[in-house]
Short mmCIF file of C-alpha atoms in Angstrom, two decimals:
data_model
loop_
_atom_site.label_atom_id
_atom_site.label_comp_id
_atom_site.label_asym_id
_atom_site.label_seq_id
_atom_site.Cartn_x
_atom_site.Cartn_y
_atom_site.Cartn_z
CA UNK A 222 86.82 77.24 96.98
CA UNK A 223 87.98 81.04 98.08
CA UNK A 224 87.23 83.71 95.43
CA UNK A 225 89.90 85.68 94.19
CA UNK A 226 90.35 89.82 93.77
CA UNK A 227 92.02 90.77 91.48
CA UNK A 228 93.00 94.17 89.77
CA UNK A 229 91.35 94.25 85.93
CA UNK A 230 91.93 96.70 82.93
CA UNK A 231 88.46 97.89 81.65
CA UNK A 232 89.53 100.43 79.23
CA UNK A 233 91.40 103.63 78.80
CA UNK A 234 91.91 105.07 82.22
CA UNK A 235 90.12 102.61 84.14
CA UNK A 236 90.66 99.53 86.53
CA UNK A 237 88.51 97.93 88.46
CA UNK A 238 88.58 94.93 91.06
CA UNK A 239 86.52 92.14 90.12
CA UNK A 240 86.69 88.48 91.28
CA UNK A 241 88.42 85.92 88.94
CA UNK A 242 88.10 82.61 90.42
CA UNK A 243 90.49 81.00 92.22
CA UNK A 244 93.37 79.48 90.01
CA UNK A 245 94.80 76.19 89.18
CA UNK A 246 97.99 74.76 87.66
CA UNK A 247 96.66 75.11 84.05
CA UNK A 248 97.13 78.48 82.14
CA UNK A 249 92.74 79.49 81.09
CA UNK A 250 91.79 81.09 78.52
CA UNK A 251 91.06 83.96 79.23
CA UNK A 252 91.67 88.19 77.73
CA UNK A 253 95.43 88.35 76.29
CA UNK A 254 95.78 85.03 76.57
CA UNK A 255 97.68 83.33 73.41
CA UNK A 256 95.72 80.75 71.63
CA UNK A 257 98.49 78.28 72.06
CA UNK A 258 98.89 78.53 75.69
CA UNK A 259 95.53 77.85 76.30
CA UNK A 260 95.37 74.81 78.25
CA UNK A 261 99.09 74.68 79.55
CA UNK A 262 99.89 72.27 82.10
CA UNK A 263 101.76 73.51 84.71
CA UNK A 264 102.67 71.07 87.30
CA UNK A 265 105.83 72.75 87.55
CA UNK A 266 104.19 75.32 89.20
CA UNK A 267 102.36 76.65 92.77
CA UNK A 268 99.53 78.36 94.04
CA UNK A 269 100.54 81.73 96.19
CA UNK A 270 98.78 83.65 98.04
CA UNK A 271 100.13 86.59 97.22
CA UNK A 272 101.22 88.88 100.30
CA UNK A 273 102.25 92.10 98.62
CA UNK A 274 102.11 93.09 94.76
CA UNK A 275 103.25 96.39 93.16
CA UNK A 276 101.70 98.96 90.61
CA UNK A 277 104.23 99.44 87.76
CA UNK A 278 104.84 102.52 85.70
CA UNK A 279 104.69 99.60 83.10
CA UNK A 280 101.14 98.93 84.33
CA UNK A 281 100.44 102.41 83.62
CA UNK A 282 101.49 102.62 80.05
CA UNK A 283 98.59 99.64 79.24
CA UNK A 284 95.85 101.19 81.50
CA UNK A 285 96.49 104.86 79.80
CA UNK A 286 95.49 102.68 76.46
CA UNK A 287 98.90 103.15 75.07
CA UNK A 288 99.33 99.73 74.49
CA UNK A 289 97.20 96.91 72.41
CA UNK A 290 96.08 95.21 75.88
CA UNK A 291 92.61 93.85 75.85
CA UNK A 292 89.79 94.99 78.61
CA UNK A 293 89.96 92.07 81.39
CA UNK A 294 93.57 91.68 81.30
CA UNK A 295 94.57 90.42 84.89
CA UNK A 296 97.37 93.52 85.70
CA UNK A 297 100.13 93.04 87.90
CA UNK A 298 103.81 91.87 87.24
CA UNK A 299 105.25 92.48 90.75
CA UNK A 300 104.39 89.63 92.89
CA UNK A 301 105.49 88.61 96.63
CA UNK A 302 103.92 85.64 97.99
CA UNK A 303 103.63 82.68 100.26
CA UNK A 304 103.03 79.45 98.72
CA UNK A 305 99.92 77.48 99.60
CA UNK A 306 100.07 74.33 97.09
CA UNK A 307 102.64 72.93 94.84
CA UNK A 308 102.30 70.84 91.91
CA UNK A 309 103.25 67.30 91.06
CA UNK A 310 106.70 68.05 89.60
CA UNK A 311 107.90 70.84 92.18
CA UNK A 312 110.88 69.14 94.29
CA UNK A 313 111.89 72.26 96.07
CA UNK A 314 109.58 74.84 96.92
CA UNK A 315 107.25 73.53 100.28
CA UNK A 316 103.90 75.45 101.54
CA UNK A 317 104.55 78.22 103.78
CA UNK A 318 107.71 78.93 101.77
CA UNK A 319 107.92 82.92 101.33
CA UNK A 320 109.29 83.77 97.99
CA UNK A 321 109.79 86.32 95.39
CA UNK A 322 108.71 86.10 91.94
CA UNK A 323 110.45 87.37 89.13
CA UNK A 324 108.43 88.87 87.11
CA UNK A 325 109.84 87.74 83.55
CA UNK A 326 108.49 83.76 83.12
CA UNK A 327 111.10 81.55 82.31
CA UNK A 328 110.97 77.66 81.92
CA UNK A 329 114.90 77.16 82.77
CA UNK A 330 115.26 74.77 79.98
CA UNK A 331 116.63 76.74 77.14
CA UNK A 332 119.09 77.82 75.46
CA UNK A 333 118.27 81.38 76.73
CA UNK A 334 117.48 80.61 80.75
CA UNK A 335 120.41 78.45 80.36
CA UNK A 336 122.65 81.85 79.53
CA UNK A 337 121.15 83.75 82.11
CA UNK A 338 118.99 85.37 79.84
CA UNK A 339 115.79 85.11 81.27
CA UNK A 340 113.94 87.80 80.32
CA UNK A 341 113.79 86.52 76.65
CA UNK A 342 112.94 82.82 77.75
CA UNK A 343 112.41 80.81 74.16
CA UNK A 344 109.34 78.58 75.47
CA UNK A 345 106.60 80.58 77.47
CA UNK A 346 105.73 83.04 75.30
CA UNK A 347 104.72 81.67 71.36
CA UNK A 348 104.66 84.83 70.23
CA UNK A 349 108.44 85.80 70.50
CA UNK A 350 111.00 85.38 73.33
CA UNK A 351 110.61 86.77 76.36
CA UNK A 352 106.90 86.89 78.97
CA UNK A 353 105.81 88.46 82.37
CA UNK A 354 103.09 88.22 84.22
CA UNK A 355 99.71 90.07 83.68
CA UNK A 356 100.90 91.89 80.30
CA UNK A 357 100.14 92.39 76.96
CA UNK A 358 101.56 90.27 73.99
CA UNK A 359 103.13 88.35 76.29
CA UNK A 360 101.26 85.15 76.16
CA UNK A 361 98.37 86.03 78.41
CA UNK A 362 100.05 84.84 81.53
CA UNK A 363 97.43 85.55 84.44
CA UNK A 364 98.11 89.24 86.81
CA UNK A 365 98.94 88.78 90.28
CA UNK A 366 97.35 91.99 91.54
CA UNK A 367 95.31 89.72 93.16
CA UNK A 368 94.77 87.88 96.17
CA UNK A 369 96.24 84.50 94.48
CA UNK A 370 98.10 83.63 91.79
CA UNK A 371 99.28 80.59 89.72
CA UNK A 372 103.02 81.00 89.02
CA UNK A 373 104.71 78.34 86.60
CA UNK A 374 108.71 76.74 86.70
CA UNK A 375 108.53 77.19 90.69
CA UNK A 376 111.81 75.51 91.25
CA UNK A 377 113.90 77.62 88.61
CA UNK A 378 111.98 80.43 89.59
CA UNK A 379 111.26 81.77 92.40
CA UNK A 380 113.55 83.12 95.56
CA UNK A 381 113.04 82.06 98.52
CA UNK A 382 113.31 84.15 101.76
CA UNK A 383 115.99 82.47 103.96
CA UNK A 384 113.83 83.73 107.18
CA UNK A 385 110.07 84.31 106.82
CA UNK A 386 109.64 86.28 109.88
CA UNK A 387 113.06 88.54 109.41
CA UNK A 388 111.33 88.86 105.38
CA UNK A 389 108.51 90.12 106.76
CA UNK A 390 109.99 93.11 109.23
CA UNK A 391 111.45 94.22 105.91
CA UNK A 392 108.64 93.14 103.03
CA UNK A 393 108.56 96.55 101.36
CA UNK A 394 112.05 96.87 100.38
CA UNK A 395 111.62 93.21 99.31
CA UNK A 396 108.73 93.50 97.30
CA UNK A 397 110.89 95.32 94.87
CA UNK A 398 112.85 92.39 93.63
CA UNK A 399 110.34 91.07 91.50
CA UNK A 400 111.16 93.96 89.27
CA UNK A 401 112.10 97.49 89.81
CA UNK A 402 115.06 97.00 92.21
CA UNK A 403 116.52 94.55 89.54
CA UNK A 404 115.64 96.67 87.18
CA UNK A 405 117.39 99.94 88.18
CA UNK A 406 120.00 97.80 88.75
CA UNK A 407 120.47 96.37 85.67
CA UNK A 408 120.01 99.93 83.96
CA UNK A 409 122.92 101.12 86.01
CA UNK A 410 125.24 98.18 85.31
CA UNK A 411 124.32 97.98 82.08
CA UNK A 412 125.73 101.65 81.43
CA UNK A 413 128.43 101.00 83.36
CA UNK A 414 128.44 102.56 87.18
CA UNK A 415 131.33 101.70 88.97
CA UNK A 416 133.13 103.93 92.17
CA UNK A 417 133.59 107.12 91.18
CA UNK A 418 131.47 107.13 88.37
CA UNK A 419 129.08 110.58 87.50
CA UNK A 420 125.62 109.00 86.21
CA UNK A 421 122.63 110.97 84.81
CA UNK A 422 119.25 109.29 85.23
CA UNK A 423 115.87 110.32 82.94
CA UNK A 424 113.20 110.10 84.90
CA UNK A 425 112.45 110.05 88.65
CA UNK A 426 109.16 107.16 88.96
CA UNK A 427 110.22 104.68 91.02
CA UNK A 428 112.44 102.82 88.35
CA UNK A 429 114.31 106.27 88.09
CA UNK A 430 114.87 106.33 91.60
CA UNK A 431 115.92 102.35 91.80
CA UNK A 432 118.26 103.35 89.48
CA UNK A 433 119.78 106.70 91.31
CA UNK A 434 119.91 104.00 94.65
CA UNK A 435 121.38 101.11 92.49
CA UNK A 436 124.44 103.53 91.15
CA UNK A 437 125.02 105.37 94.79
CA UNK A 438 125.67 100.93 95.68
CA UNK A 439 127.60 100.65 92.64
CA UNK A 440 130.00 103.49 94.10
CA UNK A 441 128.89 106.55 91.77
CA UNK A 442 130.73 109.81 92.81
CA UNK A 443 127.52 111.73 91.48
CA UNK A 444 124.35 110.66 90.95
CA UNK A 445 121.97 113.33 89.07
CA UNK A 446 118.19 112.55 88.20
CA UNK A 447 116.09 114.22 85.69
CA UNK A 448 112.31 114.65 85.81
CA UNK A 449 109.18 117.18 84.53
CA UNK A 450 107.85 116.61 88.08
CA UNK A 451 109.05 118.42 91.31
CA UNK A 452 107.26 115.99 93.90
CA UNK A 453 109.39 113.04 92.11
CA UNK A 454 112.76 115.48 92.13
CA UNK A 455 112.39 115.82 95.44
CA UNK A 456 111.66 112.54 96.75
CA UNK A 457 115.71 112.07 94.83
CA UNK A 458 117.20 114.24 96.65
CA UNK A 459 115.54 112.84 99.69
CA UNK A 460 118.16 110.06 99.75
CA UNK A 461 120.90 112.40 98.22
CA UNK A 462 120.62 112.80 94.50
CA UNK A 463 121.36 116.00 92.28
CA UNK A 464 118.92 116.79 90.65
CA UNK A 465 117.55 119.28 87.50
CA UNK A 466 114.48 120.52 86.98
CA UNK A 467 113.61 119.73 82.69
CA UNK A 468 110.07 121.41 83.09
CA UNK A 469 112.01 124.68 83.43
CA UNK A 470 114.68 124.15 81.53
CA UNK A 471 115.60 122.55 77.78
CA UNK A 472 119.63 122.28 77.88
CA UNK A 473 120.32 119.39 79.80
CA UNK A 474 124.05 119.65 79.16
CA UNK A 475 124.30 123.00 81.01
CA UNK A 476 122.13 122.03 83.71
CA UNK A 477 124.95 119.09 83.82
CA UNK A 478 127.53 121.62 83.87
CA UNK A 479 126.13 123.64 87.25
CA UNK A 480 126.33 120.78 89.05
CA UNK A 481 129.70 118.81 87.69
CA UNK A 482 132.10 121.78 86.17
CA UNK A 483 131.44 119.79 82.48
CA UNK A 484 128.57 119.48 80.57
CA UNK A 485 129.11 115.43 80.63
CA UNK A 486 128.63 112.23 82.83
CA UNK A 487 130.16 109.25 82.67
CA UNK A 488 127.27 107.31 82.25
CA UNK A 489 123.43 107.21 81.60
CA UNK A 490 120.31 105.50 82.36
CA UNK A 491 116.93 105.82 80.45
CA UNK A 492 113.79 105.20 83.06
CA UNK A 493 111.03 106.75 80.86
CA UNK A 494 110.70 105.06 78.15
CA UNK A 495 108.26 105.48 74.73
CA UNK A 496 105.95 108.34 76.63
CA UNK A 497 109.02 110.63 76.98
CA UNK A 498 108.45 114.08 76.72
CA UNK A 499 110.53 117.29 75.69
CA UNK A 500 112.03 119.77 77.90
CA UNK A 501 111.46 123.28 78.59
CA UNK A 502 108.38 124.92 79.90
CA UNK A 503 106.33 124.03 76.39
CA UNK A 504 107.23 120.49 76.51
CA UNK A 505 104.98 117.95 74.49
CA UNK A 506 105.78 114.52 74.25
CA UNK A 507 108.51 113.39 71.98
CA UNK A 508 109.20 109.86 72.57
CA UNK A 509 112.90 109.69 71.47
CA UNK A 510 113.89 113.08 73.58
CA UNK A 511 114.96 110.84 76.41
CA UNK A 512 117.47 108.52 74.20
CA UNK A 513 118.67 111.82 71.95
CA UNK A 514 119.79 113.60 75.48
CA UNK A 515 121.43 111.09 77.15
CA UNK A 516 123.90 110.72 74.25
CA UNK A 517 124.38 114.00 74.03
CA UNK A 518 125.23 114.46 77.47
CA UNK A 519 127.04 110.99 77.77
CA UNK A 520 131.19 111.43 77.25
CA UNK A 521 132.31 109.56 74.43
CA UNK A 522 133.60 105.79 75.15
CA UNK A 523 130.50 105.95 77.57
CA UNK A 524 127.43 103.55 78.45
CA UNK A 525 124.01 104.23 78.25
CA UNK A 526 121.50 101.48 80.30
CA UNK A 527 117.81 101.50 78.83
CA UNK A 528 115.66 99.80 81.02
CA UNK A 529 113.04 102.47 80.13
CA UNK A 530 110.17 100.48 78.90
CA UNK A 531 109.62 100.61 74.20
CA UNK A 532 107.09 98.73 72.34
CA UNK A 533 106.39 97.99 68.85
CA UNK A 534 102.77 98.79 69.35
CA UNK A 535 101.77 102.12 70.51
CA UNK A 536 98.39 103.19 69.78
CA UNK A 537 98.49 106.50 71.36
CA UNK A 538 101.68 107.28 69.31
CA UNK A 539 102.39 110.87 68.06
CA UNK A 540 102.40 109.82 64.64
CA UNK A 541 102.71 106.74 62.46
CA UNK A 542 106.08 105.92 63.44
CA UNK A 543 105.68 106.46 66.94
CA UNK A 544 102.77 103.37 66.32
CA UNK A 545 105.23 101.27 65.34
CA UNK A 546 107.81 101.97 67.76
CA UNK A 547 110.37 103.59 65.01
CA UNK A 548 111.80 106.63 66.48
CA UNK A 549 113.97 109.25 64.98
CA UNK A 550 117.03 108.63 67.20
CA UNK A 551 120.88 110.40 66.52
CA UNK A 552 122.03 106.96 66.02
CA UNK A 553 124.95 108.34 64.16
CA UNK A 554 125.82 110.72 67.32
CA UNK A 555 125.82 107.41 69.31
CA UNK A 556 128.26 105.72 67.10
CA UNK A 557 130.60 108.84 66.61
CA UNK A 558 130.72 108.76 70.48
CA UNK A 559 131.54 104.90 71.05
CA UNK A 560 128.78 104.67 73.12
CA UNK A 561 127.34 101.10 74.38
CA UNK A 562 123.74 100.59 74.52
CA UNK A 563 122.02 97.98 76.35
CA UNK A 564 118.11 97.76 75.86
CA UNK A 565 115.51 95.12 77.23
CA UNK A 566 113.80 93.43 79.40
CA UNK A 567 115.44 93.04 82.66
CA UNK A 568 117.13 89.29 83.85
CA UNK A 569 115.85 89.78 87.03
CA UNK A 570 117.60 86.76 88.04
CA UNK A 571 120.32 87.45 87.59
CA UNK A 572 120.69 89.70 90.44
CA UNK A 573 117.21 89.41 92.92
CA UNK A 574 119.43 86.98 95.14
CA UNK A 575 122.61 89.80 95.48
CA UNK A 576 120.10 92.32 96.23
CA UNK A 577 117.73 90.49 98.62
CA UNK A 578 121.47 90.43 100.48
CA UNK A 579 121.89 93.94 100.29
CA UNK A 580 118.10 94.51 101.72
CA UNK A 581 118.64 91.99 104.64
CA UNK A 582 121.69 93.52 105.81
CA UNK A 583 120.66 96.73 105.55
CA UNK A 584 122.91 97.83 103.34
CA UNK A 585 119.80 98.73 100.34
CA UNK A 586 117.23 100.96 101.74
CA UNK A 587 115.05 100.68 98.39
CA UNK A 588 111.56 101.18 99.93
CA UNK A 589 112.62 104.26 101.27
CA UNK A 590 114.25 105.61 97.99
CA UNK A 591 111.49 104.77 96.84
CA UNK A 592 108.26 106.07 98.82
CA UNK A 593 106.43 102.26 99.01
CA UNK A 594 103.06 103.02 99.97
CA UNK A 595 101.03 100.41 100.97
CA UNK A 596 97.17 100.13 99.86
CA UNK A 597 94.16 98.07 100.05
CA UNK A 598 93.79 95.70 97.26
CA UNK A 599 89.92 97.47 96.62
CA UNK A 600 92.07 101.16 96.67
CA UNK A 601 94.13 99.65 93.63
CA UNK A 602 91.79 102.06 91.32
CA UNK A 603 92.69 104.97 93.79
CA UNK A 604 97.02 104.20 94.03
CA UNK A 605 96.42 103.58 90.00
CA UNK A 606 94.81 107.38 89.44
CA UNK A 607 97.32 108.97 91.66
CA UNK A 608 100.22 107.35 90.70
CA UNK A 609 99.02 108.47 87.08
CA UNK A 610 99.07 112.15 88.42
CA UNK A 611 102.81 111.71 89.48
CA UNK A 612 102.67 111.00 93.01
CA UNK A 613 106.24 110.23 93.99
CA UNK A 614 105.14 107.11 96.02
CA UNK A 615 105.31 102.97 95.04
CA UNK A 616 102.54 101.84 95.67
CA UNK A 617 102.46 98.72 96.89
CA UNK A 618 98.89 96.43 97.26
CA UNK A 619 98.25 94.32 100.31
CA UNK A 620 95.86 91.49 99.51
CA UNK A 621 94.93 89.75 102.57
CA UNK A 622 95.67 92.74 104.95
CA UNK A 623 99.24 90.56 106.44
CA UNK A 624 101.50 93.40 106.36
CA UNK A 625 101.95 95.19 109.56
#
């Protein structure tokens, strides 16, 4: 039987590539892996051989130890694939199919999946609603930073590449459905983007950027993108964002107001998340900066879309609160100001099959918005320091060598 490479947590700061053993259609134990799933039968699910699979900012947060993930956690949420063997129950997916995989898990049974709401799926995940691949307290389903992976619920699952060789020619702007594309998406929509619309986005990682893309698609007048980092700023205006400078500078509003007339947008979108930091040349972090700006700078009756990532455990936190994921947010300045928040996991569902459209046509240049940079599966350790140092790339990890 082939080994397997795969992309493993050891500890704070470090990854290494170890083989894991080629899988099979039952969920192991194995580290993170929830005592009741152990021994899952999945012949709902396939075998891929996984063609291209991303490192996450998400990734990041567990490998920086900011999380409660366990050393030998299987990383990797981002998966892109070509199936190789399909279980007993699969009707619909064949081998040699090239498909996408969402990267929440979700059976397409309940009362959730049957909303649409698959990112907080009510049966993979014992612990609460909700799973993804290769992360922590999330029911210890196996990483597929790797060169195979087990993926469960094919048929409701996975999206299928109408044209394997026209998938290929563009496989790095499709490797970003399995999550950030749909994910700075979703922030946009969620806050409301819509032609004409003035957006603000925190935070230019790849997410950020997703996000600036998404709302220039959605029709956005403006689109202005916030960052610490001046490699990341740039690589926004690369595709035509605004942008302002917050390591210089700690009044967002009249950084707003250079560039718009008004110290407001229409709209806002959260890409950082619980590491957020505060502005101004002394900045520290200050994990609720990011949600206290943008409704501050958000015009009342507005939306703000938090795809940024928050946990409830945080063991790098600032202080006890920050541990627990309370933060001391202007809830009450939200309210005044009618704003709409929308918070969570992305459905990435409900809109990979819109955007693989957009991709294919040529309408979404996403890999280019967002810097993919492919790497060697063994140079995952390498992509994972630098991206860690802010490089403004997404680095995306060829297993088996098949991208050209």
């Amino acid at each position: 039987m082939a080994g397997n490479k795969a992309v493993v947590y050891k500890g704070t700061g470090r990854v290494g590539v170890e083989d894991i053993g080629y899988p099979d259609l039952v969920l192991r134990d194995g580290p993170g892996v929830n005592p009741l799933n152990v021994g899952r039968k999945c012949e709902h699910g396939v075998i891929l051989k996984v063609v291209t699979t991303n490192i996450c900012g998400s990734d990041q947060h567990m490998v920086r130890g900011r999380t409660t993930a366990p050393e030998g956690l299987v990383l990797g949420h981002e998966i892109t694939g070509e199936v190789i063997e399909v279980g007993r129950d699969v009707e619909f997916m064949k081998k040699g199919d090239l498909v996408s995989v969402p990267f929440n898990i979700a059976c397409g049974r309940c009362r959730s999946c049957r909303e649409q709401k698959t990112h907080v799926c009510l049966n993979v995940n014992p612990d609460r609603p909700g799973s993804a691949y290769g992360y922590v307290d999330m029911g210890g389903w196996v990483g597929g930073q790797s060169e195979y992976v087990m993926v469960p619920y094919a048929d409701f699952q996975l999206l299928k590449f109408p044209d394997k060789d026209k998938a290929m020619e563009k496989i790095l702007d499709l490797t970003m459905l399995s999550d950030i594309f749909p994910t700075g998406f979703h922030g946009a929509v969620s806050a409301g983007v819509k032609p004409g619309s003035t957006v603000y986005i925190a935070g230019a990682g790849p997410v950020g950027l997703a996000a600036a893309h998404s709302a220039q698609l959605l029709g956005a007048s403006v689109v202005i993108v916030g960052d610490l980092n001046p490699e990341r700023l740039a690589q926004a205006r690369s595709f035509g964002c605004e942008t302002v400078d917050l390591s210089k500078h700690d009044n967002l509003g009249e950084l707003i107001e250079h560039i718009l007339g008004e110290p407001v947008v229409d709209c806002a979108v959260d890409c950082v998340g619980f590491e957020a930091h505060g502005h101004g040349p002394n900045h520290s972090e200050a994990p609720a900066t990011v949600l206290n700006s943008i409704m501050t700078v958000t015009r009342v009756g507005g939306g703000l879309g938090i795809p940024g990532l928050y946990v409830t455990g945080d063991p790098g936190g600032i202080d006890a609160d920050a541990q627990e994921g309370t933060l001391k947010i202007r809830f009450g300045l939200g309210w005044a100001k009618a704003h709409t928040f929308v918070t969570g996991q992305t459905p990435v569902m409900k809109y990979n099959h819109s955007l693989m459209m957009s991709i294919l046509s040529g309408r979404a240049q996403i890999a280019k918005a967002v810097n993919a940079t492919l790497i060697s599966i063994d140079d995952a350790p390498k992509g994972y320091s630098e991206f860690d140092s802010g490089a403004a790339k997404k680095f995306v990890i060829d297993p088996h060598g098949s991208v050209r």
